[in-house]
DNA sequence: GGTGTTTCTGTTCGCCCGAACAGTCGACCC
DNA sequence: GGGTCGACTGTTCGGGCGAACAGAAACACC
């Protein structure tokens, strides 16, 4: 295999790793002179030829005559990525949620999440087995979009000062919430403002459930 | 509220949108002169002052005296993001998978996926109800890491030329696979090389299941 | 033994690009 | 009605930064 996709050298791998770590830390690519300093090169040309080599092997792309214009091809044309804050529990409306401390956040592209542009979104850690009938387990992460529910949506609702998942149903014009577990009481009438959002995506880490 | 977090102007929103679209397309930020040309400014200073305004409002960060050094704070310090190829079905071993066309890909940060560094990983669209007992439904997306299974892992296994999910169990030193649905036959002895990987994460889009 | 790749040194060139300075005009804000 | 913003024009300066050129020494391939 003389042309294309030859194997990457140890030294080139080092450089690649530096590019990645620099980008993660500063959000920008290093200039050839930054690379020079980091590796202790006496000449800036050394960095240049390494970049050229990596470009020839296809692991990076460069825009010529632009500053810091090194790009990883896999980052290009990727769907937009959103950070979703994760709450262990939510004991307030959406308005007050911003002040509440998130337990962390997850980053996923919008396409997988199936979100509309500009949707307000958060994630909730499921506690208990009340939705086991919908195959949602204790410990699952549920991504919720703050919007009006439609009948049969699974919603995050505020009940007794705590947020839980329930099925949103409408009977004879009156909305009510229902657990998907025969051991749980059925009909809970919806008073007002209790629905915080609609479940959009579910994420489960292996090992649980 | 005189200081900090004032509202973003329409014009500033336009600029922000341009920064994002430029970055998505080229993987690099535009220079002030790129901005100037795009908006038809007569002076490059117009772009500069817009960037300064956005920085003061905290929606971007800048590294002074560096070229194209505009950064979105939310992109900074984020866990590494990996692209996971999605296969509708896999009828081969891991080696041949690279040649097989992926049905798309999803981008998630490694932390949410719970992956080890350098792990070989792919995603599989679940077909059928054979794992409904483990609360895995038809249409779910399962992220699989190619590695040796441990007892009680859920694995992607090649059976009759098609990949399906099964529970990996060991009885009296002999490994076998089991569906998590009483309607399916239990014990399937493992011959060799059939396990393609271990389920690590599950992703479910709402509306299904 | 020539040809090619890798990993560098040393130097020069010249556009790229952020930054600073000096203004202009209009919209709000007490 | 002076003050502070936002949205610019017009110009100059100087370091940032990619790129080119001329090597060199090690190693592998065949």
Short mmCIF file of C-alpha atoms (C1' of nucleotides) in Angstrom, two decimals:
data_model
loop_
_atom_site.label_atom_id
_atom_site.label_comp_id
_atom_site.label_asym_id
_atom_site.label_seq_id
_atom_site.Cartn_x
_atom_site.Cartn_y
_atom_site.Cartn_z
CA UNK A 1 0.00 0.00 0.00
CA UNK A 2 2.25 2.78 -1.22
CA UNK A 3 -0.27 5.63 -1.32
CA UNK A 4 -2.90 6.76 1.20
CA UNK A 5 -3.51 5.68 4.80
CA UNK A 6 -0.01 4.64 5.74
CA UNK A 7 0.49 4.02 9.40
CA UNK A 8 1.09 6.85 11.81
CA UNK A 9 4.50 7.06 13.46
CA UNK A 10 5.06 7.21 17.22
CA UNK A 11 6.31 10.76 16.94
CA UNK A 12 3.37 11.76 14.78
CA UNK A 13 1.05 10.21 17.34
CA UNK A 14 2.65 12.38 20.01
CA UNK A 15 2.00 15.45 17.92
CA UNK A 16 -1.59 14.41 17.29
CA UNK A 17 -2.13 13.96 21.01
CA UNK A 18 -0.71 17.43 21.62
CA UNK A 19 -3.07 18.95 19.06
CA UNK A 20 -6.04 17.29 20.73
CA UNK A 21 -5.07 18.31 24.27
CA UNK A 22 -4.31 21.88 23.20
CA UNK A 23 -7.68 22.12 21.50
CA UNK A 24 -9.52 20.70 24.50
CA UNK A 25 -7.79 23.16 26.83
CA UNK A 26 -7.90 26.33 24.74
CA UNK A 27 -10.60 25.61 22.17
CA UNK A 28 -8.16 26.66 19.43
CA UNK A 29 -5.42 24.86 17.57
CA UNK A 30 -1.79 25.66 18.36
CA UNK A 31 0.23 27.61 15.80
CA UNK A 32 3.33 26.03 14.32
CA UNK A 33 5.38 28.12 16.74
CA UNK A 34 3.35 26.84 19.70
CA UNK A 35 4.14 23.31 18.55
CA UNK A 36 7.78 24.25 18.14
CA UNK A 37 8.03 25.51 21.72
CA UNK A 38 6.16 22.55 23.20
CA UNK A 39 8.42 19.97 21.59
CA UNK A 40 11.57 22.07 21.97
CA UNK A 41 12.25 22.23 18.24
CA UNK A 42 14.98 24.61 17.17
CA UNK A 43 13.10 25.31 13.97
CA UNK A 44 9.48 26.02 13.28
CA UNK A 45 9.79 24.09 10.05
CA UNK A 46 9.86 20.84 12.03
CA UNK A 47 6.29 21.47 13.17
CA UNK A 48 5.30 22.37 9.61
CA UNK A 49 6.61 19.14 8.13
CA UNK A 50 4.88 17.08 10.81
CA UNK A 51 1.60 18.76 10.03
CA UNK A 52 2.17 18.15 6.34
CA UNK A 53 2.85 14.48 7.03
CA UNK A 54 -0.31 14.13 9.11
CA UNK A 55 -2.30 15.87 6.41
CA UNK A 56 -0.97 13.51 3.76
CA UNK A 57 -2.10 10.59 5.89
CA UNK A 58 -5.55 12.10 6.18
CA UNK A 59 -5.79 12.38 9.98
CA UNK A 60 -5.92 16.17 9.86
CA UNK A 61 -7.03 18.75 7.34
CA UNK A 62 -5.60 22.21 6.89
CA UNK A 63 -6.78 25.46 5.37
CA UNK A 64 -3.78 26.94 3.64
CA UNK A 65 -2.75 30.48 4.50
CA UNK A 66 -5.08 30.61 7.47
CA UNK A 67 -3.83 30.89 11.02
CA UNK A 68 -4.28 27.94 13.40
CA UNK A 69 -6.30 26.27 10.68
CA UNK A 70 -5.77 22.61 11.54
CA UNK A 71 -8.96 20.57 11.69
CA UNK A 72 -9.83 16.99 12.57
CA UNK A 73 -11.98 15.67 9.72
CA UNK A 74 -14.32 13.84 12.09
CA UNK A 75 -15.24 17.13 13.78
CA UNK A 76 -16.30 18.61 10.45
CA UNK A 77 -19.93 18.63 9.42
CA UNK A 78 -21.00 16.98 12.64
CA UNK A 79 -24.46 17.82 13.92
CA UNK A 80 -24.55 20.50 16.57
CA UNK A 81 -23.78 19.30 20.06
CA UNK A 82 -25.75 20.42 23.08
CA UNK A 83 -24.89 20.14 26.75
CA UNK A 84 -27.78 18.81 28.76
CA UNK A 85 -27.66 19.49 32.51
CA UNK A 86 -28.46 16.50 34.70
CA UNK A 87 -30.54 16.94 37.85
CA UNK A 88 -30.86 14.28 40.50
CA UNK A 89 -34.24 15.68 41.34
CA UNK A 90 -36.18 18.80 40.51
CA UNK A 91 -38.33 20.38 43.15
CA UNK A 92 -39.28 23.54 41.31
CA UNK A 93 -40.61 24.86 38.01
CA UNK A 94 -38.47 25.40 34.96
CA UNK A 95 -37.89 29.02 35.84
CA UNK A 96 -36.06 28.26 39.06
CA UNK A 97 -34.09 25.39 37.59
CA UNK A 98 -31.27 27.58 36.35
CA UNK A 99 -30.38 28.44 39.92
CA UNK A 100 -30.42 24.82 40.95
CA UNK A 101 -27.08 23.06 40.80
CA UNK A 102 -26.82 20.44 38.11
CA UNK A 103 -25.23 17.08 39.03
CA UNK A 104 -23.21 17.18 35.85
CA UNK A 105 -24.00 17.33 32.18
CA UNK A 106 -23.98 15.17 29.11
CA UNK A 107 -23.03 16.23 25.60
CA UNK A 108 -24.92 14.69 22.69
CA UNK A 109 -25.60 15.81 19.14
CA UNK A 110 -29.06 17.27 18.56
CA UNK A 111 -29.90 14.71 15.89
CA UNK A 112 -29.70 11.73 18.25
CA UNK A 113 -31.70 13.62 20.83
CA UNK A 114 -34.35 14.44 18.24
CA UNK A 115 -34.71 17.97 19.52
CA UNK A 116 -36.19 21.01 17.86
CA UNK A 117 -33.89 23.99 17.51
CA UNK A 118 -33.86 26.19 20.57
CA UNK A 119 -35.70 23.66 22.74
CA UNK A 120 -35.16 24.02 26.47
CA UNK A 121 -33.96 20.69 27.71
CA UNK A 122 -32.65 18.94 30.82
CA UNK A 123 -31.97 15.41 32.03
CA UNK A 124 -33.41 13.62 35.02
CA UNK A 125 -32.14 10.60 36.90
CA UNK A 126 -35.01 8.16 37.32
CA UNK A 127 -35.65 6.90 40.83
CA UNK A 128 -37.87 3.93 41.53
CA UNK A 129 -39.73 1.45 39.40
CA UNK A 130 -42.91 3.40 38.77
CA UNK A 131 -42.41 3.38 34.99
CA UNK A 132 -41.13 -0.17 34.63
CA UNK A 133 -44.14 -0.97 32.42
CA UNK A 134 -42.73 1.47 29.85
CA UNK A 135 -39.34 -0.23 30.24
CA UNK A 136 -37.86 2.68 32.16
CA UNK A 137 -35.76 1.53 35.11
CA UNK A 138 -34.32 2.92 38.28
CA UNK A 139 -31.12 4.77 37.46
CA UNK A 140 -31.99 5.54 33.85
CA UNK A 141 -31.27 8.99 32.54
CA UNK A 142 -34.25 10.66 30.90
CA UNK A 143 -33.84 13.68 28.63
CA UNK A 144 -36.80 15.97 28.97
CA UNK A 145 -37.89 18.80 26.73
CA UNK A 146 -39.81 21.61 28.42
CA UNK A 147 -43.01 21.85 26.36
CA UNK A 148 -46.74 21.21 26.52
CA UNK A 149 -47.56 17.50 26.70
CA UNK A 150 -49.69 15.64 24.20
CA UNK A 151 -51.83 12.68 25.27
CA UNK A 152 -49.80 9.46 25.89
CA UNK A 153 -46.55 11.41 26.27
CA UNK A 154 -44.34 10.42 29.18
CA UNK A 155 -43.85 13.54 31.26
CA UNK A 156 -41.77 14.79 34.17
CA UNK A 157 -44.28 16.06 36.69
CA UNK A 158 -44.06 17.74 40.06
CA UNK A 159 -45.91 15.67 42.65
CA UNK A 160 -45.55 16.32 46.39
CA UNK A 161 -42.54 18.57 45.86
CA UNK A 162 -40.67 15.98 43.85
CA UNK A 163 -40.36 15.31 40.17
CA UNK A 164 -41.35 11.89 38.88
CA UNK A 165 -42.08 10.38 35.50
CA UNK A 166 -45.67 9.58 34.59
CA UNK A 167 -47.78 8.87 31.52
CA UNK A 168 -49.91 11.87 30.54
CA UNK A 169 -53.42 10.89 29.53
CA UNK A 170 -56.67 12.70 28.81
CA UNK A 171 -60.09 11.19 29.60
CA UNK A 172 -63.31 13.07 28.90
CA UNK A 173 -61.40 16.29 28.42
CA UNK A 174 -59.68 15.99 31.80
CA UNK A 175 -55.94 15.34 31.91
CA UNK A 176 -54.47 12.94 34.46
CA UNK A 177 -51.22 11.14 35.17
CA UNK A 178 -50.65 7.43 35.41
CA UNK A 179 -47.75 5.29 36.59
CA UNK A 180 -46.78 2.35 34.41
CA UNK A 181 -46.59 -0.14 37.26
CA UNK A 182 -49.59 -2.07 38.57
CA UNK A 183 -48.27 -1.65 42.12
CA UNK A 184 -48.68 2.11 41.89
CA UNK A 185 -51.93 4.06 42.21
CA UNK A 186 -53.40 4.92 38.87
CA UNK A 187 -55.22 8.13 38.31
CA UNK A 188 -53.60 11.30 39.58
CA UNK A 189 -55.56 14.35 38.45
CA UNK A 190 -53.48 17.17 37.00
CA UNK A 191 -54.16 20.43 38.77
CA UNK A 192 -51.95 23.02 37.19
CA UNK A 193 -48.36 23.81 36.24
CA UNK A 194 -47.16 20.43 37.37
CA UNK A 195 -45.82 19.15 34.05
CA UNK A 196 -42.21 20.24 33.68
CA UNK A 197 -41.54 18.64 30.33
CA UNK A 198 -41.91 15.69 28.02
CA UNK A 199 -39.52 12.76 27.82
CA UNK A 200 -37.64 12.83 24.56
CA UNK A 201 -34.78 10.37 24.92
CA UNK A 202 -33.65 7.72 27.37
CA UNK A 203 -30.05 6.84 28.19
CA UNK A 204 -29.10 3.81 30.26
CA UNK A 205 -25.64 2.92 31.45
CA UNK A 206 -24.95 -0.80 31.41
CA UNK A 207 -24.65 -2.66 34.69
CA UNK A 208 -27.87 -1.23 36.08
CA UNK A 209 -31.32 -2.68 35.56
CA UNK B 1 -29.03 44.74 36.26
CA UNK B 2 -26.36 47.12 35.01
CA UNK B 3 -23.39 44.76 34.93
CA UNK B 4 -23.00 41.21 33.63
CA UNK B 5 -25.33 39.14 31.47
CA UNK B 6 -27.14 41.91 29.67
CA UNK B 7 -29.30 40.80 26.83
CA UNK B 8 -27.82 40.06 23.43
CA UNK B 9 -28.81 42.38 20.59
CA UNK B 10 -30.35 41.22 17.31
CA UNK B 11 -27.22 42.22 15.46
CA UNK B 12 -25.01 40.44 17.97
CA UNK B 13 -27.16 37.35 17.60
CA UNK B 14 -26.55 37.48 13.84
CA UNK B 15 -22.83 37.62 14.45
CA UNK B 16 -22.98 34.74 16.91
CA UNK B 17 -24.88 32.67 14.39
CA UNK B 18 -22.23 33.44 11.78
CA UNK B 19 -19.46 32.36 14.13
CA UNK B 20 -21.23 29.07 14.78
CA UNK B 21 -21.98 28.33 11.13
CA UNK B 22 -18.42 29.22 10.09
CA UNK B 23 -17.02 26.94 12.75
CA UNK B 24 -19.30 24.08 11.77
CA UNK B 25 -18.32 24.46 8.11
CA UNK B 26 -14.59 25.04 8.41
CA UNK B 27 -13.77 23.83 11.92
CA UNK B 28 -12.01 27.15 12.58
CA UNK B 29 -13.21 30.53 13.69
CA UNK B 30 -13.36 33.40 11.18
CA UNK B 31 -10.84 36.21 11.50
CA UNK B 32 -12.06 39.74 12.08
CA UNK B 33 -11.52 40.39 8.38
CA UNK B 34 -13.61 37.34 7.45
CA UNK B 35 -16.39 38.78 9.58
CA UNK B 36 -15.91 42.16 7.96
CA UNK B 37 -16.32 40.73 4.46
CA UNK B 38 -19.32 38.58 5.38
CA UNK B 39 -21.29 41.49 6.84
CA UNK B 40 -20.01 44.00 4.30
CA UNK B 41 -18.39 46.25 6.89
CA UNK B 42 -16.20 49.02 5.56
CA UNK B 43 -13.96 48.68 8.59
CA UNK B 44 -12.50 45.69 10.35
CA UNK B 45 -12.95 47.53 13.64
CA UNK B 46 -16.71 46.90 13.43
CA UNK B 47 -16.08 43.18 13.76
CA UNK B 48 -13.63 43.81 16.60
CA UNK B 49 -16.09 45.82 18.65
CA UNK B 50 -18.80 43.23 18.14
CA UNK B 51 -16.50 40.51 19.41
CA UNK B 52 -15.57 42.69 22.37
CA UNK B 53 -19.24 43.21 23.17
CA UNK B 54 -19.98 39.48 23.00
CA UNK B 55 -16.99 38.78 25.21
CA UNK B 56 -18.17 41.30 27.79
CA UNK B 57 -21.54 39.55 27.86
CA UNK B 58 -19.81 36.22 28.41
CA UNK B 59 -21.12 34.33 25.39
CA UNK B 60 -17.66 34.01 23.86
CA UNK B 61 -14.12 33.97 25.18
CA UNK B 62 -11.05 35.25 23.41
CA UNK B 63 -7.32 34.65 23.67
CA UNK B 64 -5.69 38.01 23.10
CA UNK B 65 -3.01 38.34 20.42
CA UNK B 66 -3.84 34.94 19.01
CA UNK B 67 -5.28 34.47 15.55
CA UNK B 68 -8.86 33.21 15.16
CA UNK B 69 -8.91 32.68 18.90
CA UNK B 70 -12.63 33.01 19.61
CA UNK B 71 -14.06 30.22 21.74
CA UNK B 72 -17.51 29.29 22.99
CA UNK B 73 -17.17 28.72 26.75
CA UNK B 74 -19.48 25.68 26.67
CA UNK B 75 -17.10 23.91 24.26
CA UNK B 76 -14.22 24.33 26.69
CA UNK B 77 -13.20 21.55 29.06
CA UNK B 78 -15.90 19.29 27.71
CA UNK B 79 -15.22 15.57 27.83
CA UNK B 80 -13.94 14.13 24.60
CA UNK B 81 -16.62 13.37 22.07
CA UNK B 82 -16.62 10.18 20.03
CA UNK B 83 -18.55 9.36 16.89
CA UNK B 84 -20.20 5.96 17.13
CA UNK B 85 -21.20 4.36 13.83
CA UNK B 86 -24.69 2.89 13.77
CA UNK B 87 -25.35 -0.39 11.99
CA UNK B 88 -28.82 -1.66 11.22
CA UNK B 89 -27.47 -5.16 11.37
CA UNK B 90 -24.06 -6.77 11.47
CA UNK B 91 -23.45 -10.00 9.63
CA UNK B 92 -19.70 -10.20 10.10
CA UNK B 93 -16.95 -9.99 12.64
CA UNK B 94 -15.43 -6.77 13.89
CA UNK B 95 -12.66 -6.90 11.34
CA UNK B 96 -14.97 -6.68 8.37
CA UNK B 97 -17.18 -4.07 9.97
CA UNK B 98 -15.10 -1.15 8.77
CA UNK B 99 -16.00 -2.00 5.20
CA UNK B 100 -19.66 -2.23 6.01
CA UNK B 101 -21.64 0.92 5.46
CA UNK B 102 -22.88 2.57 8.64
CA UNK B 103 -26.47 3.81 8.72
CA UNK B 104 -25.30 7.03 10.32
CA UNK B 105 -23.52 7.93 13.47
CA UNK B 106 -24.12 9.47 16.83
CA UNK B 107 -21.82 11.80 18.75
CA UNK B 108 -21.69 11.51 22.53
CA UNK B 109 -19.08 12.39 25.12
CA UNK B 110 -17.05 9.46 26.42
CA UNK B 111 -18.06 10.08 30.01
CA UNK B 112 -21.76 9.47 29.34
CA UNK B 113 -20.89 6.37 27.36
CA UNK B 114 -18.67 5.11 30.17
CA UNK B 115 -16.00 3.97 27.75
CA UNK B 116 -12.38 3.21 28.35
CA UNK B 117 -9.90 5.18 26.30
CA UNK B 118 -9.25 3.68 22.91
CA UNK B 119 -12.17 1.26 23.10
CA UNK B 120 -13.50 0.04 19.79
CA UNK B 121 -17.18 0.79 19.77
CA UNK B 122 -20.25 0.71 17.54
CA UNK B 123 -24.02 1.01 17.85
CA UNK B 124 -26.70 -1.47 16.92
CA UNK B 125 -30.39 -0.95 16.24
CA UNK B 126 -32.35 -3.51 18.21
CA UNK B 127 -34.88 -5.56 16.28
CA UNK B 128 -37.52 -7.63 17.96
CA UNK B 129 -38.58 -8.17 21.54
CA UNK B 130 -36.13 -10.87 22.54
CA UNK B 131 -34.61 -8.76 25.33
CA UNK B 132 -37.79 -7.19 26.62
CA UNK B 133 -37.15 -8.83 30.02
CA UNK B 134 -34.08 -6.61 30.36
CA UNK B 135 -36.23 -3.63 29.35
CA UNK B 136 -34.66 -3.37 25.92
CA UNK B 137 -37.21 -2.73 23.21
CA UNK B 138 -37.53 -2.95 19.47
CA UNK B 139 -35.97 0.16 17.93
CA UNK B 140 -33.63 0.93 20.83
CA UNK B 141 -30.07 1.90 20.02
CA UNK B 142 -27.48 -0.16 21.84
CA UNK B 143 -23.88 0.99 22.11
CA UNK B 144 -21.54 -1.98 22.09
CA UNK B 145 -17.91 -2.14 23.07
CA UNK B 146 -15.84 -4.81 21.34
CA UNK B 147 -14.32 -6.77 24.24
CA UNK B 148 -14.42 -10.12 25.99
CA UNK B 149 -17.72 -10.65 27.82
CA UNK B 150 -18.03 -11.31 31.55
CA UNK B 151 -20.85 -13.48 32.93
CA UNK B 152 -24.24 -11.70 32.98
CA UNK B 153 -23.12 -9.12 30.42
CA UNK B 154 -25.55 -8.38 27.63
CA UNK B 155 -23.71 -9.09 24.41
CA UNK B 156 -24.11 -8.62 20.67
CA UNK B 157 -23.69 -12.08 19.21
CA UNK B 158 -23.65 -13.52 15.72
CA UNK B 159 -26.35 -16.18 15.37
CA UNK B 160 -27.39 -17.58 12.00
CA UNK B 161 -25.56 -14.85 10.13
CA UNK B 162 -27.30 -12.08 12.03
CA UNK B 163 -26.38 -10.10 15.09
CA UNK B 164 -28.75 -10.14 18.04
CA UNK B 165 -28.58 -9.20 21.70
CA UNK B 166 -28.42 -11.93 24.29
CA UNK B 167 -27.46 -12.39 27.92
CA UNK B 168 -24.06 -14.05 28.30
CA UNK B 169 -24.02 -16.67 31.05
CA UNK B 170 -21.66 -19.39 32.24
CA UNK B 171 -22.86 -22.66 33.74
CA UNK B 172 -20.44 -25.38 34.83
CA UNK B 173 -17.62 -23.70 32.97
CA UNK B 174 -19.57 -23.65 29.73
CA UNK B 175 -20.71 -20.30 28.31
CA UNK B 176 -24.14 -19.96 26.72
CA UNK B 177 -26.49 -17.26 25.53
CA UNK B 178 -30.00 -16.57 26.73
CA UNK B 179 -32.82 -14.36 25.48
CA UNK B 180 -34.68 -12.31 28.07
CA UNK B 181 -38.12 -13.23 26.85
CA UNK B 182 -40.00 -16.37 27.95
CA UNK B 183 -41.33 -16.79 24.40
CA UNK B 184 -37.80 -17.33 23.08
CA UNK B 185 -35.74 -20.49 23.35
CA UNK B 186 -33.33 -20.40 26.23
CA UNK B 187 -29.96 -22.00 26.06
CA UNK B 188 -27.88 -21.37 22.99
CA UNK B 189 -24.40 -22.83 23.37
CA UNK B 190 -21.56 -20.57 22.41
CA UNK B 191 -19.26 -22.20 19.93
CA UNK B 192 -16.57 -19.68 19.11
CA UNK B 193 -15.93 -16.13 17.94
CA UNK B 194 -19.61 -15.28 17.97
CA UNK B 195 -19.57 -12.51 20.56
CA UNK B 196 -18.95 -9.21 18.83
CA UNK B 197 -19.08 -7.00 21.88
CA UNK B 198 -20.68 -6.07 25.17
CA UNK B 199 -23.55 -3.64 25.60
CA UNK B 200 -22.36 -0.52 27.33
CA UNK B 201 -25.11 2.04 26.90
CA UNK B 202 -28.70 2.14 25.66
CA UNK B 203 -30.34 5.06 23.87
CA UNK B 204 -34.06 5.21 23.18
CA UNK B 205 -35.87 7.83 21.16
CA UNK B 206 -39.28 8.71 22.54
CA UNK B 207 -42.36 7.68 20.65
CA UNK B 208 -41.25 4.09 20.29
CA UNK B 209 -41.82 1.36 22.81
"C1'" DG C 1 23.26 2.21 -4.34
"C1'" DG C 2 19.54 4.95 -5.48
"C1'" DT C 3 15.09 6.44 -4.03
"C1'" DG C 4 11.96 7.73 -0.65
"C1'" DT C 5 10.36 8.70 4.16
"C1'" DT C 6 11.06 10.55 8.75
"C1'" DT C 7 12.75 13.98 11.77
"C1'" DC C 8 14.85 17.47 12.20
"C1'" DT C 9 18.23 22.71 11.78
"C1'" DG C 10 18.52 27.65 10.26
"C1'" DT C 11 16.90 31.58 7.81
"C1'" DT C 12 14.04 34.74 5.21
"C1'" DC C 13 9.76 36.50 3.30
"C1'" DG C 14 5.50 38.54 3.43
"C1'" DC C 15 0.73 38.29 4.07
"C1'" DC C 16 -2.45 37.52 8.10
"C1'" DC C 17 -4.69 39.48 11.79
"C1'" DG C 18 -5.48 41.49 16.31
"C1'" DA C 19 -5.16 45.92 18.34
"C1'" DA C 20 -5.20 50.87 19.03
"C1'" DC C 21 -6.66 55.54 18.07
"C1'" DA C 22 -9.82 59.03 16.47
"C1'" DG C 23 -14.30 59.89 15.18
"C1'" DT C 24 -19.72 59.77 13.75
"C1'" DC C 25 -24.72 58.98 14.44
"C1'" DG C 26 -28.72 57.40 16.72
"C1'" DA C 27 -31.32 55.33 20.76
"C1'" DC C 28 -32.36 55.24 25.44
"C1'" DC C 29 -32.10 56.62 30.40
"C1'" DC C 30 -32.81 59.25 34.54
"C1'" DG D 1 -29.19 67.23 28.18
"C1'" DG D 2 -25.15 64.82 29.61
"C1'" DG D 3 -23.98 59.88 29.85
"C1'" DT D 4 -23.71 55.47 28.46
"C1'" DC D 5 -24.53 52.11 25.26
"C1'" DG D 6 -24.73 50.00 20.12
"C1'" DA D 7 -23.19 50.03 15.54
"C1'" DC D 8 -20.44 51.52 12.84
"C1'" DT D 9 -16.15 54.38 9.34
"C1'" DG D 10 -11.11 54.98 8.23
"C1'" DT D 11 -6.34 54.37 9.09
"C1'" DT D 12 -2.00 52.73 11.00
"C1'" DC D 13 1.03 49.66 13.49
"C1'" DG D 14 3.44 45.60 14.67
"C1'" DG D 15 3.72 41.10 16.03
"C1'" DG D 16 1.53 36.49 14.60
"C1'" DC D 17 2.07 32.90 11.62
"C1'" DG D 18 2.21 30.01 7.41
"C1'" DA D 19 5.26 29.12 3.77
"C1'" DA D 20 9.43 28.48 1.02
"C1'" DC D 21 14.21 27.31 0.41
"C1'" DA D 22 18.48 24.90 1.46
"C1'" DG D 23 20.22 21.52 3.76
"C1'" DA D 24 21.37 17.04 6.92
"C1'" DA D 25 21.40 12.58 9.05
"C1'" DA D 26 19.07 8.21 9.96
"C1'" DC D 27 16.63 4.29 8.24
"C1'" DA D 28 13.97 1.18 5.16
"C1'" DC D 29 12.91 -0.83 0.59
"C1'" DC D 30 14.25 -3.52 -3.40
#
